[in-house]
Structures are given as C-alpha cells and as structure tokens.
Amino acid sequence: MTINPYVDATLLGPNTNRRDCHQEFAPSLRAWLTNLEYFADAYGAYGSLTKLVYDGMYVSHRTSPSFHNTGEAIDIKWFDWSSGTACRPCNADFDVSSSTSAYRRMVGVEASLRKYFGNVVSRGYRGTDPDTGEILPYVHADHFHADTGCPVSFSTGKESNQLFARDCIRAFTLDTTTGYLSTSATNPNQWTTAHQASLDALLASLSMDCFDIDTNISEYLIFLDYIMMHAFADRAAGHFRWSGAQDL
C-alpha cells in the first residue's frame, strides 16, 4: 500500500481539521508500515497492505496538550491486506474469545507499533477527556493510538505496557488465569507477581529467559519481533525461539 503521510484521501473522522502530519512524524510512520508489511507477509503470507483506516493525525483538543494537536499521533481502526486478511479493532478483534487468530493478529500489530512509537495504547487503557478531564475507562476500545511523545521502551510500571504484556500472555500461552486488569477510575491497573510470573514464562518459552526487557532496549525490540512472528504465523509461544546473539 502506498500512503502519502502528508495527504491521504482515506483519512476519516469528524474532528479532523487537517490531512497531514508533522514532518518529523512521517519517517516513523513510513518505517512502521514497511516493517509491518514485511513481517505480516513473511510469516503469514498476508500480501501487501491495501487499506488503512484511521481517525486522523491532527485533532484539535482545546483545553489540554495532545500530540494530535501537532500532527505527531495517529489513531488506527482498520487494516486490510491483499490476501483478504484483516485486523479490525473496531470489530472486536480485541476479544480473545471471538477468535484466537484475530486476537493474535491484533497483538502483532500492536507489537509492530511499539517498535516505532514510544507511546502506544489500545483497549483497556484509561484515558482522560482532554476538554473535561473526565476519566474514560475504555476511550481506546476500538482503535490503536500511537505517538512519538516518548522514546520506545518497556516498563511493567507503565499501564499501557502492562496491558500489552498481558495481551501477549493471553494470546500466545493461552494463560487466562491472571485475568484482565481492572480499568476503573477507583481501582486502577495493578501489575502483580502472578502477572510477572506469566510474563517470565512467556519469555522462557521464547528462549529469552535471560532477557530483561524492562531495561535493555535491544532485548525488548527482539521480543517484539518474536511476538510479531508468532502473531502473523498464528502460532503459540515457542514455535519460534531466539537462537542467540546472531539475532541481535
């Protein structure tokens, strides 16, 4: 798929007041799309991306700072590939009970975003209305948000990272015992020893038990690559295993 990141006729959304993105945001967008298309086709024979539906990059928030205000963020709802495969968060692909394959694909797409954008959030993340300050528990229930507002990194102390790690555990180990983290305003997400044990088990299944993805960015990026490989091949954790320093 050819996307002009400055002017794109597929841009949707009633709150969009411009159809371009910041010139410093465009390289990350191009690199991400190229990488996503490669992994999806190499491991899942998806073919080329044919459709990307997003709600906009420039979205004016009157009373609160936002990377949408400067064209350095994107909200994405829909992906189509030439093979007929799709990833559609707006159609409940976020629900593991609806389809394991669709759920894994969703996690793979999120992993691809996390390689290029420091801030990525999806369903389950508690947002705040930029104009009213109201807590919105499911503000990203039907789309991915990605921006370059911080460096690419991982921390189990960060809510969006907790949610992503939990999705990886559920999608590739089918371990649902840790459950969904609470997203209510009065009982925010908590990362427990049970969650950490499940994440450690996932890493071990990938032969990455020596990895520290919280502090080592190279190891975190390798982990994201292997999540994408499993996601687009629709395989449980361990089908692909890290084989050593040659993968760095």
mmCIF file of N, CA, C and O in Angstrom, residues 47-136:
data_model
loop_
_atom_site.group_PDB
_atom_site.id
_atom_site.type_symbol
_atom_site.label_atom_id
_atom_site.label_comp_id
_atom_site.label_asym_id
_atom_site.label_seq_id
_atom_site.Cartn_x
_atom_site.Cartn_y
_atom_site.Cartn_z
ATOM 1 N N GLY A 47 0.412 -10.853 2.115
ATOM 2 C CA GLY A 47 0.491 -9.992 0.935
ATOM 3 C C GLY A 47 0.760 -8.559 1.355
ATOM 4 O O GLY A 47 1.293 -8.290 2.432
ATOM 5 N N SER A 48 0.365 -7.631 0.518
ATOM 6 C CA SER A 48 0.617 -6.225 0.793
ATOM 7 C C SER A 48 -0.567 -5.583 1.503
ATOM 8 O O SER A 48 -1.708 -6.033 1.372
ATOM 9 N N LEU A 49 -0.284 -4.535 2.256
ATOM 10 C CA LEU A 49 -1.364 -3.756 2.861
ATOM 11 C C LEU A 49 -2.127 -3.028 1.772
ATOM 12 O O LEU A 49 -1.536 -2.400 0.889
ATOM 13 N N THR A 50 -3.427 -3.131 1.829
ATOM 14 C CA THR A 50 -4.253 -2.462 0.821
ATOM 15 C C THR A 50 -5.125 -1.361 1.400
ATOM 16 O O THR A 50 -5.618 -0.509 0.660
ATOM 17 N N LYS A 51 -5.334 -1.381 2.723
ATOM 18 C CA LYS A 51 -6.222 -0.383 3.320
ATOM 19 C C LYS A 51 -5.815 -0.122 4.759
ATOM 20 O O LYS A 51 -5.546 -1.042 5.516
ATOM 21 N N LEU A 52 -5.768 1.139 5.096
ATOM 22 C CA LEU A 52 -5.517 1.568 6.464
ATOM 23 C C LEU A 52 -6.515 2.671 6.779
ATOM 24 O O LEU A 52 -6.532 3.709 6.120
ATOM 25 N N VAL A 53 -7.367 2.410 7.754
ATOM 26 C CA VAL A 53 -8.381 3.397 8.139
ATOM 27 C C VAL A 53 -7.987 3.982 9.484
ATOM 28 O O VAL A 53 -7.752 3.252 10.442
ATOM 29 N N TYR A 54 -7.906 5.294 9.538
ATOM 30 C CA TYR A 54 -7.533 5.939 10.785
ATOM 31 C C TYR A 54 -8.357 7.201 10.963
ATOM 32 O O TYR A 54 -8.854 7.792 10.010
ATOM 33 N N ASP A 55 -8.496 7.619 12.210
ATOM 34 C CA ASP A 55 -9.358 8.744 12.547
ATOM 35 C C ASP A 55 -8.669 10.087 12.407
ATOM 36 O O ASP A 55 -9.287 11.117 12.647
ATOM 37 N N GLY A 56 -7.402 10.081 12.086
ATOM 38 C CA GLY A 56 -6.728 11.344 11.881
ATOM 39 C C GLY A 56 -5.457 11.477 12.677
ATOM 40 O O GLY A 56 -5.190 10.720 13.606
ATOM 41 N N MET A 57 -4.663 12.443 12.272
ATOM 42 C CA MET A 57 -3.434 12.787 12.976
ATOM 43 C C MET A 57 -3.609 14.128 13.678
ATOM 44 O O MET A 57 -3.350 14.250 14.859
ATOM 45 N N TYR A 58 -4.062 15.110 12.937
ATOM 46 C CA TYR A 58 -4.391 16.390 13.553
ATOM 47 C C TYR A 58 -5.821 16.339 14.082
ATOM 48 O O TYR A 58 -6.775 16.202 13.333
ATOM 49 N N VAL A 59 -5.963 16.407 15.381
ATOM 50 C CA VAL A 59 -7.276 16.500 16.017
ATOM 51 C C VAL A 59 -7.149 17.553 17.106
ATOM 52 O O VAL A 59 -6.314 17.434 18.002
ATOM 53 N N SER A 60 -7.947 18.576 17.043
ATOM 54 C CA SER A 60 -7.809 19.691 17.967
ATOM 55 C C SER A 60 -8.432 19.381 19.319
ATOM 56 O O SER A 60 -9.609 19.053 19.414
ATOM 57 N N HIS A 61 -7.614 19.445 20.381
ATOM 58 C CA HIS A 61 -8.096 19.348 21.759
ATOM 59 C C HIS A 61 -7.927 20.729 22.380
ATOM 60 O O HIS A 61 -6.812 21.208 22.568
ATOM 61 N N ARG A 62 -9.003 21.346 22.711
ATOM 62 C CA ARG A 62 -8.982 22.773 23.026
ATOM 63 C C ARG A 62 -8.268 23.105 24.326
ATOM 64 O O ARG A 62 -7.549 24.084 24.411
ATOM 65 N N THR A 63 -8.471 22.298 25.369
ATOM 66 C CA THR A 63 -8.015 22.711 26.693
ATOM 67 C C THR A 63 -6.862 21.886 27.235
ATOM 68 O O THR A 63 -6.414 22.124 28.343
ATOM 69 N N SER A 64 -6.396 20.913 26.487
ATOM 70 C CA SER A 64 -5.360 20.029 27.013
ATOM 71 C C SER A 64 -4.322 19.742 25.933
ATOM 72 O O SER A 64 -4.669 19.556 24.764
ATOM 73 N N PRO A 65 -3.027 19.693 26.299
ATOM 74 C CA PRO A 65 -1.999 19.355 25.310
ATOM 75 C C PRO A 65 -2.212 17.944 24.759
ATOM 76 O O PRO A 65 -2.622 17.045 25.472
ATOM 77 N N SER A 66 -1.934 17.760 23.486
ATOM 78 C CA SER A 66 -2.070 16.461 22.850
ATOM 79 C C SER A 66 -1.136 16.421 21.654
ATOM 80 O O SER A 66 -0.963 17.424 20.954
ATOM 81 N N PHE A 67 -0.539 15.254 21.407
ATOM 82 C CA PHE A 67 0.307 15.121 20.237
ATOM 83 C C PHE A 67 -0.513 15.136 18.958
ATOM 84 O O PHE A 67 0.031 15.333 17.876
ATOM 85 N N HIS A 68 -1.824 14.940 19.071
ATOM 86 C CA HIS A 68 -2.686 15.137 17.909
ATOM 87 C C HIS A 68 -2.713 16.605 17.505
ATOM 88 O O HIS A 68 -2.906 16.928 16.331
ATOM 89 N N ASN A 69 -2.551 17.499 18.463
ATOM 90 C CA ASN A 69 -2.577 18.928 18.145
ATOM 91 C C ASN A 69 -1.459 19.326 17.199
ATOM 92 O O ASN A 69 -1.578 20.308 16.451
ATOM 93 N N THR A 70 -0.358 18.579 17.236
ATOM 94 C CA THR A 70 0.798 18.917 16.403
ATOM 95 C C THR A 70 1.017 17.916 15.272
ATOM 96 O O THR A 70 2.050 17.961 14.595
ATOM 97 N N GLY A 71 0.080 17.014 15.055
ATOM 98 C CA GLY A 71 0.216 16.045 13.972
ATOM 99 C C GLY A 71 1.264 14.987 14.238
ATOM 100 O O GLY A 71 1.860 14.446 13.307
ATOM 101 N N GLU A 72 1.515 14.664 15.521
ATOM 102 C CA GLU A 72 2.528 13.676 15.890
ATOM 103 C C GLU A 72 1.892 12.462 16.557
ATOM 104 O O GLU A 72 2.511 11.808 17.411
ATOM 105 N N ALA A 73 0.656 12.143 16.179
ATOM 106 C CA ALA A 73 -0.053 10.980 16.717
ATOM 107 C C ALA A 73 -1.017 10.477 15.662
ATOM 108 O O ALA A 73 -1.410 11.213 14.749
ATOM 109 N N ILE A 74 -1.391 9.205 15.797
ATOM 110 C CA ILE A 74 -2.348 8.617 14.857
ATOM 111 C C ILE A 74 -3.245 7.646 15.607
ATOM 112 O O ILE A 74 -2.803 6.956 16.539
ATOM 113 N N ASP A 75 -4.522 7.596 15.245
ATOM 114 C CA ASP A 75 -5.497 6.636 15.776
ATOM 115 C C ASP A 75 -5.920 5.731 14.631
ATOM 116 O O ASP A 75 -6.449 6.215 13.625
ATOM 117 N N ILE A 76 -5.724 4.415 14.794
ATOM 118 C CA ILE A 76 -5.909 3.471 13.693
ATOM 119 C C ILE A 76 -6.994 2.463 14.042
ATOM 120 O O ILE A 76 -6.978 1.862 15.108
ATOM 121 N N LYS A 77 -7.924 2.256 13.108
ATOM 122 C CA LYS A 77 -9.079 1.390 13.349
ATOM 123 C C LYS A 77 -9.116 0.131 12.480
ATOM 124 O O LYS A 77 -9.836 -0.804 12.813
ATOM 125 N N TRP A 78 -8.393 0.089 11.382
ATOM 126 C CA TRP A 78 -8.679 -0.966 10.410
ATOM 127 C C TRP A 78 -7.475 -1.182 9.509
ATOM 128 O O TRP A 78 -6.889 -0.237 9.000
ATOM 129 N N PHE A 79 -7.102 -2.465 9.306
ATOM 130 C CA PHE A 79 -6.057 -2.849 8.365
ATOM 131 C C PHE A 79 -6.621 -3.917 7.441
ATOM 132 O O PHE A 79 -7.253 -4.867 7.910
ATOM 133 N N ASP A 80 -6.360 -3.826 6.160
ATOM 134 C CA ASP A 80 -6.676 -4.882 5.201
ATOM 135 C C ASP A 80 -5.422 -5.230 4.409
ATOM 136 O O ASP A 80 -4.641 -4.337 4.044
ATOM 137 N N TRP A 81 -5.237 -6.545 4.138
ATOM 138 C CA TRP A 81 -4.128 -7.000 3.302
ATOM 139 C C TRP A 81 -4.679 -7.610 2.021
ATOM 140 O O TRP A 81 -5.856 -8.008 1.952
ATOM 141 N N SER A 82 -3.819 -7.723 1.015
ATOM 142 C CA SER A 82 -4.249 -8.208 -0.299
ATOM 143 C C SER A 82 -4.712 -9.660 -0.258
ATOM 144 O O SER A 82 -5.463 -10.099 -1.136
ATOM 145 N N SER A 83 -4.290 -10.425 0.747
ATOM 146 C CA SER A 83 -4.727 -11.817 0.881
ATOM 147 C C SER A 83 -6.169 -11.936 1.359
ATOM 148 O O SER A 83 -6.744 -13.017 1.363
ATOM 149 N N GLY A 84 -6.751 -10.825 1.785
ATOM 150 C CA GLY A 84 -8.090 -10.837 2.355
ATOM 151 C C GLY A 84 -8.082 -10.833 3.874
ATOM 152 O O GLY A 84 -9.138 -10.731 4.513
ATOM 153 N N THR A 85 -6.909 -10.951 4.475
ATOM 154 C CA THR A 85 -6.778 -10.900 5.928
ATOM 155 C C THR A 85 -7.002 -9.472 6.410
ATOM 156 O O THR A 85 -6.643 -8.508 5.739
ATOM 157 N N ALA A 86 -7.595 -9.350 7.595
ATOM 158 C CA ALA A 86 -7.876 -8.022 8.140
ATOM 159 C C ALA A 86 -7.588 -7.995 9.626
ATOM 160 O O ALA A 86 -7.605 -9.027 10.308
ATOM 161 N N CYS A 87 -7.311 -6.818 10.127
ATOM 162 C CA CYS A 87 -7.225 -6.568 11.564
ATOM 163 C C CYS A 87 -8.121 -5.374 11.828
ATOM 164 O O CYS A 87 -7.864 -4.280 11.324
ATOM 165 N N ARG A 88 -9.174 -5.600 12.580
ATOM 166 C CA ARG A 88 -10.181 -4.564 12.759
ATOM 167 C C ARG A 88 -10.539 -4.417 14.235
ATOM 168 O O ARG A 88 -11.517 -4.998 14.709
ATOM 169 N N PRO A 89 -9.746 -3.656 14.968
ATOM 170 C CA PRO A 89 -10.064 -3.431 16.384
ATOM 171 C C PRO A 89 -11.468 -2.899 16.596
ATOM 172 O O PRO A 89 -12.100 -3.196 17.609
ATOM 173 N N CYS A 90 -11.984 -2.129 15.626
ATOM 174 C CA CYS A 90 -13.330 -1.585 15.781
ATOM 175 C C CYS A 90 -14.394 -2.669 15.679
ATOM 176 O O CYS A 90 -15.560 -2.436 15.995
ATOM 177 N N ASN A 91 -14.010 -3.888 15.242
ATOM 178 C CA ASN A 91 -14.948 -5.004 15.139
ATOM 179 C C ASN A 91 -14.660 -6.093 16.159
ATOM 180 O O ASN A 91 -14.874 -7.265 15.918
ATOM 181 N N ALA A 92 -14.115 -5.695 17.321
ATOM 182 C CA ALA A 92 -13.925 -6.599 18.472
ATOM 183 C C ALA A 92 -12.807 -7.614 18.285
ATOM 184 O O ALA A 92 -12.810 -8.666 18.914
ATOM 185 N N ASP A 93 -11.800 -7.334 17.434
ATOM 186 C CA ASP A 93 -10.638 -8.204 17.367
ATOM 187 C C ASP A 93 -9.858 -8.188 18.677
ATOM 188 O O ASP A 93 -8.983 -9.013 18.900
ATOM 189 N N PHE A 94 -10.169 -7.235 19.559
ATOM 190 C CA PHE A 94 -9.511 -7.167 20.853
ATOM 191 C C PHE A 94 -9.999 -8.265 21.798
ATOM 192 O O PHE A 94 -9.463 -8.415 22.883
ATOM 193 N N ASP A 95 -10.995 -9.029 21.415
ATOM 194 C CA ASP A 95 -11.609 -10.017 22.302
ATOM 195 C C ASP A 95 -11.043 -11.399 21.993
ATOM 196 O O ASP A 95 -11.292 -11.953 20.930
ATOM 197 N N VAL A 96 -10.290 -11.974 22.923
ATOM 198 C CA VAL A 96 -9.669 -13.271 22.690
ATOM 199 C C VAL A 96 -10.720 -14.360 22.489
ATOM 200 O O VAL A 96 -10.477 -15.355 21.809
ATOM 201 N N SER A 97 -11.908 -14.185 23.061
ATOM 202 C CA SER A 97 -12.931 -15.223 22.961
ATOM 203 C C SER A 97 -13.565 -15.273 21.575
ATOM 204 O O SER A 97 -14.166 -16.278 21.207
ATOM 205 N N SER A 98 -13.441 -14.206 20.787
ATOM 206 C CA SER A 98 -14.074 -14.191 19.472
ATOM 207 C C SER A 98 -13.267 -14.979 18.454
ATOM 208 O O SER A 98 -13.817 -15.700 17.629
ATOM 209 N N SER A 99 -11.942 -14.867 18.497
ATOM 210 C CA SER A 99 -11.081 -15.586 17.566
ATOM 211 C C SER A 99 -9.639 -15.477 18.045
ATOM 212 O O SER A 99 -9.103 -14.371 18.133
ATOM 213 N N THR A 100 -9.021 -16.627 18.339
ATOM 214 C CA THR A 100 -7.627 -16.591 18.766
ATOM 215 C C THR A 100 -6.750 -16.011 17.672
ATOM 216 O O THR A 100 -5.829 -15.230 17.939
ATOM 217 N N SER A 101 -7.004 -16.363 16.420
ATOM 218 C CA SER A 101 -6.195 -15.862 15.310
ATOM 219 C C SER A 101 -6.298 -14.346 15.191
ATOM 220 O O SER A 101 -5.286 -13.654 15.018
ATOM 221 N N ALA A 102 -7.514 -13.820 15.268
ATOM 222 C CA ALA A 102 -7.709 -12.376 15.163
ATOM 223 C C ALA A 102 -7.071 -11.659 16.342
ATOM 224 O O ALA A 102 -6.492 -10.575 16.195
ATOM 225 N N TYR A 103 -7.179 -12.263 17.513
ATOM 226 C CA TYR A 103 -6.593 -11.671 18.712
ATOM 227 C C TYR A 103 -5.074 -11.629 18.601
ATOM 228 O O TYR A 103 -4.432 -10.610 18.893
ATOM 229 N N ARG A 104 -4.468 -12.729 18.139
ATOM 230 C CA ARG A 104 -3.017 -12.747 17.946
ATOM 231 C C ARG A 104 -2.598 -11.705 16.913
ATOM 232 O O ARG A 104 -1.588 -11.020 17.078
ATOM 233 N N ARG A 105 -3.365 -11.591 15.857
ATOM 234 C CA ARG A 105 -3.052 -10.594 14.827
ATOM 235 C C ARG A 105 -3.076 -9.192 15.406
ATOM 236 O O ARG A 105 -2.219 -8.356 15.108
ATOM 237 N N MET A 106 -4.071 -8.924 16.255
ATOM 238 C CA MET A 106 -4.164 -7.626 16.895
ATOM 239 C C MET A 106 -2.930 -7.352 17.746
ATOM 240 O O MET A 106 -2.349 -6.263 17.710
ATOM 241 N N VAL A 107 -2.479 -8.366 18.522
ATOM 242 C CA VAL A 107 -1.303 -8.197 19.361
ATOM 243 C C VAL A 107 -0.066 -7.991 18.488
ATOM 244 O O VAL A 107 0.821 -7.197 18.818
ATOM 245 N N GLY A 108 0.011 -8.677 17.354
ATOM 246 C CA GLY A 108 1.137 -8.494 16.444
ATOM 247 C C GLY A 108 1.195 -7.093 15.880
ATOM 248 O O GLY A 108 2.280 -6.496 15.767
ATOM 249 N N VAL A 109 0.042 -6.555 15.521
ATOM 250 C CA VAL A 109 0.001 -5.181 15.026
ATOM 251 C C VAL A 109 0.448 -4.217 16.119
ATOM 252 O O VAL A 109 1.217 -3.271 15.864
ATOM 253 N N GLU A 110 -0.009 -4.439 17.347
ATOM 254 C CA GLU A 110 0.419 -3.564 18.439
ATOM 255 C C GLU A 110 1.922 -3.670 18.667
ATOM 256 O O GLU A 110 2.595 -2.662 18.913
ATOM 257 N N ALA A 111 2.485 -4.884 18.578
ATOM 258 C CA ALA A 111 3.926 -5.041 18.726
ATOM 259 C C ALA A 111 4.672 -4.257 17.659
ATOM 260 O O ALA A 111 5.706 -3.630 17.933
ATOM 261 N N SER A 112 4.146 -4.271 16.440
ATOM 262 C CA SER A 112 4.804 -3.522 15.366
ATOM 263 C C SER A 112 4.797 -2.028 15.662
ATOM 264 O O SER A 112 5.787 -1.323 15.418
ATOM 265 N N LEU A 113 3.689 -1.529 16.186
ATOM 266 C CA LEU A 113 3.605 -0.113 16.539
ATOM 267 C C LEU A 113 4.609 0.233 17.631
ATOM 268 O O LEU A 113 5.251 1.299 17.599
ATOM 269 N N ARG A 114 4.770 -0.663 18.596
ATOM 270 C CA ARG A 114 5.638 -0.377 19.737
ATOM 271 C C ARG A 114 7.113 -0.317 19.355
ATOM 272 O O ARG A 114 7.935 0.204 20.102
ATOM 273 N N LYS A 115 7.483 -0.833 18.188
ATOM 274 C CA LYS A 115 8.866 -0.737 17.737
ATOM 275 C C LYS A 115 9.225 0.678 17.288
ATOM 276 O O LYS A 115 10.407 1.048 17.289
ATOM 277 N N TYR A 116 8.227 1.464 16.902
ATOM 278 C CA TYR A 116 8.494 2.767 16.285
ATOM 279 C C TYR A 116 7.883 3.947 17.023
ATOM 280 O O TYR A 116 8.269 5.088 16.765
ATOM 281 N N PHE A 117 6.945 3.683 17.920
ATOM 282 C CA PHE A 117 6.266 4.768 18.630
ATOM 283 C C PHE A 117 6.384 4.523 20.132
ATOM 284 O O PHE A 117 6.025 3.445 20.627
ATOM 285 N N GLY A 118 6.865 5.524 20.852
ATOM 286 C CA GLY A 118 7.120 5.355 22.275
ATOM 287 C C GLY A 118 5.872 5.237 23.118
ATOM 288 O O GLY A 118 5.900 4.668 24.207
ATOM 289 N N ASN A 119 4.770 5.770 22.623
ATOM 290 C CA ASN A 119 3.510 5.703 23.369
ATOM 291 C C ASN A 119 2.463 5.032 22.502
ATOM 292 O O ASN A 119 2.054 5.583 21.478
ATOM 293 N N VAL A 120 2.037 3.834 22.896
ATOM 294 C CA VAL A 120 1.016 3.078 22.164
ATOM 295 C C VAL A 120 -0.027 2.616 23.172
ATOM 296 O O VAL A 120 0.326 2.008 24.195
ATOM 297 N N VAL A 121 -1.281 2.901 22.917
ATOM 298 C CA VAL A 121 -2.348 2.442 23.801
ATOM 299 C C VAL A 121 -3.471 1.824 22.984
ATOM 300 O O VAL A 121 -3.696 2.182 21.834
ATOM 301 N N SER A 122 -4.158 0.869 23.602
ATOM 302 C CA SER A 122 -5.277 0.197 22.946
ATOM 303 C C SER A 122 -6.379 0.022 23.975
ATOM 304 O O SER A 122 -6.411 0.712 24.992
ATOM 305 N N ARG A 123 -7.293 -0.897 23.729
ATOM 306 C CA ARG A 123 -8.441 -1.035 24.610
ATOM 307 C C ARG A 123 -7.984 -1.425 26.020
ATOM 308 O O ARG A 123 -6.960 -2.053 26.222
ATOM 309 N N GLY A 124 -8.751 -1.009 26.986
ATOM 310 C CA GLY A 124 -8.402 -1.273 28.364
ATOM 311 C C GLY A 124 -7.656 -0.137 29.019
ATOM 312 O O GLY A 124 -7.623 -0.044 30.247
ATOM 313 N N TYR A 125 -7.043 0.731 28.214
ATOM 314 C CA TYR A 125 -6.275 1.839 28.792
ATOM 315 C C TYR A 125 -7.216 2.955 29.218
ATOM 316 O O TYR A 125 -8.080 3.377 28.461
ATOM 317 N N ARG A 126 -7.031 3.425 30.434
ATOM 318 C CA ARG A 126 -7.874 4.508 30.943
ATOM 319 C C ARG A 126 -7.396 5.839 30.393
ATOM 320 O O ARG A 126 -6.250 6.221 30.586
ATOM 321 N N GLY A 127 -8.276 6.546 29.701
ATOM 322 C CA GLY A 127 -7.932 7.852 29.177
ATOM 323 C C GLY A 127 -8.643 8.955 29.931
ATOM 324 O O GLY A 127 -9.494 8.712 30.787
ATOM 325 N N THR A 128 -8.275 10.181 29.609
ATOM 326 C CA THR A 128 -8.899 11.352 30.197
ATOM 327 C C THR A 128 -9.409 12.249 29.093
ATOM 328 O O THR A 128 -8.684 12.533 28.128
ATOM 329 N N ASP A 129 -10.655 12.671 29.185
ATOM 330 C CA ASP A 129 -11.201 13.592 28.202
ATOM 331 C C ASP A 129 -10.376 14.884 28.226
ATOM 332 O O ASP A 129 -10.255 15.528 29.279
ATOM 333 N N PRO A 130 -9.763 15.258 27.086
ATOM 334 C CA PRO A 130 -8.873 16.416 27.090
ATOM 335 C C PRO A 130 -9.583 17.735 27.348
ATOM 336 O O PRO A 130 -8.953 18.720 27.710
ATOM 337 N N ASP A 131 -10.887 17.758 27.156
ATOM 338 C CA ASP A 131 -11.631 19.003 27.348
ATOM 339 C C ASP A 131 -12.305 19.095 28.703
ATOM 340 O O ASP A 131 -12.438 20.170 29.268
ATOM 341 N N THR A 132 -12.721 17.940 29.276
ATOM 342 C CA THR A 132 -13.461 17.966 30.539
ATOM 343 C C THR A 132 -12.674 17.391 31.715
ATOM 344 O O THR A 132 -13.022 17.621 32.866
ATOM 345 N N GLY A 133 -11.622 16.597 31.420
ATOM 346 C CA GLY A 133 -10.871 15.952 32.489
ATOM 347 C C GLY A 133 -11.509 14.686 33.013
ATOM 348 O O GLY A 133 -10.979 14.041 33.920
ATOM 349 N N GLU A 134 -12.634 14.276 32.442
ATOM 350 C CA GLU A 134 -13.345 13.068 32.885
ATOM 351 C C GLU A 134 -12.533 11.814 32.568
ATOM 352 O O GLU A 134 -11.945 11.688 31.487
ATOM 353 N N ILE A 135 -12.484 10.855 33.541
ATOM 354 C CA ILE A 135 -11.826 9.573 33.309
ATOM 355 C C ILE A 135 -12.688 8.737 32.358
ATOM 356 O O ILE A 135 -13.885 8.559 32.584
ATOM 357 N N LEU A 136 -12.063 8.226 31.297
ATOM 358 C CA LEU A 136 -12.768 7.423 30.302
ATOM 359 C C LEU A 136 -12.124 6.042 30.260
ATOM 360 O O LEU A 136 -11.087 5.854 29.622
#
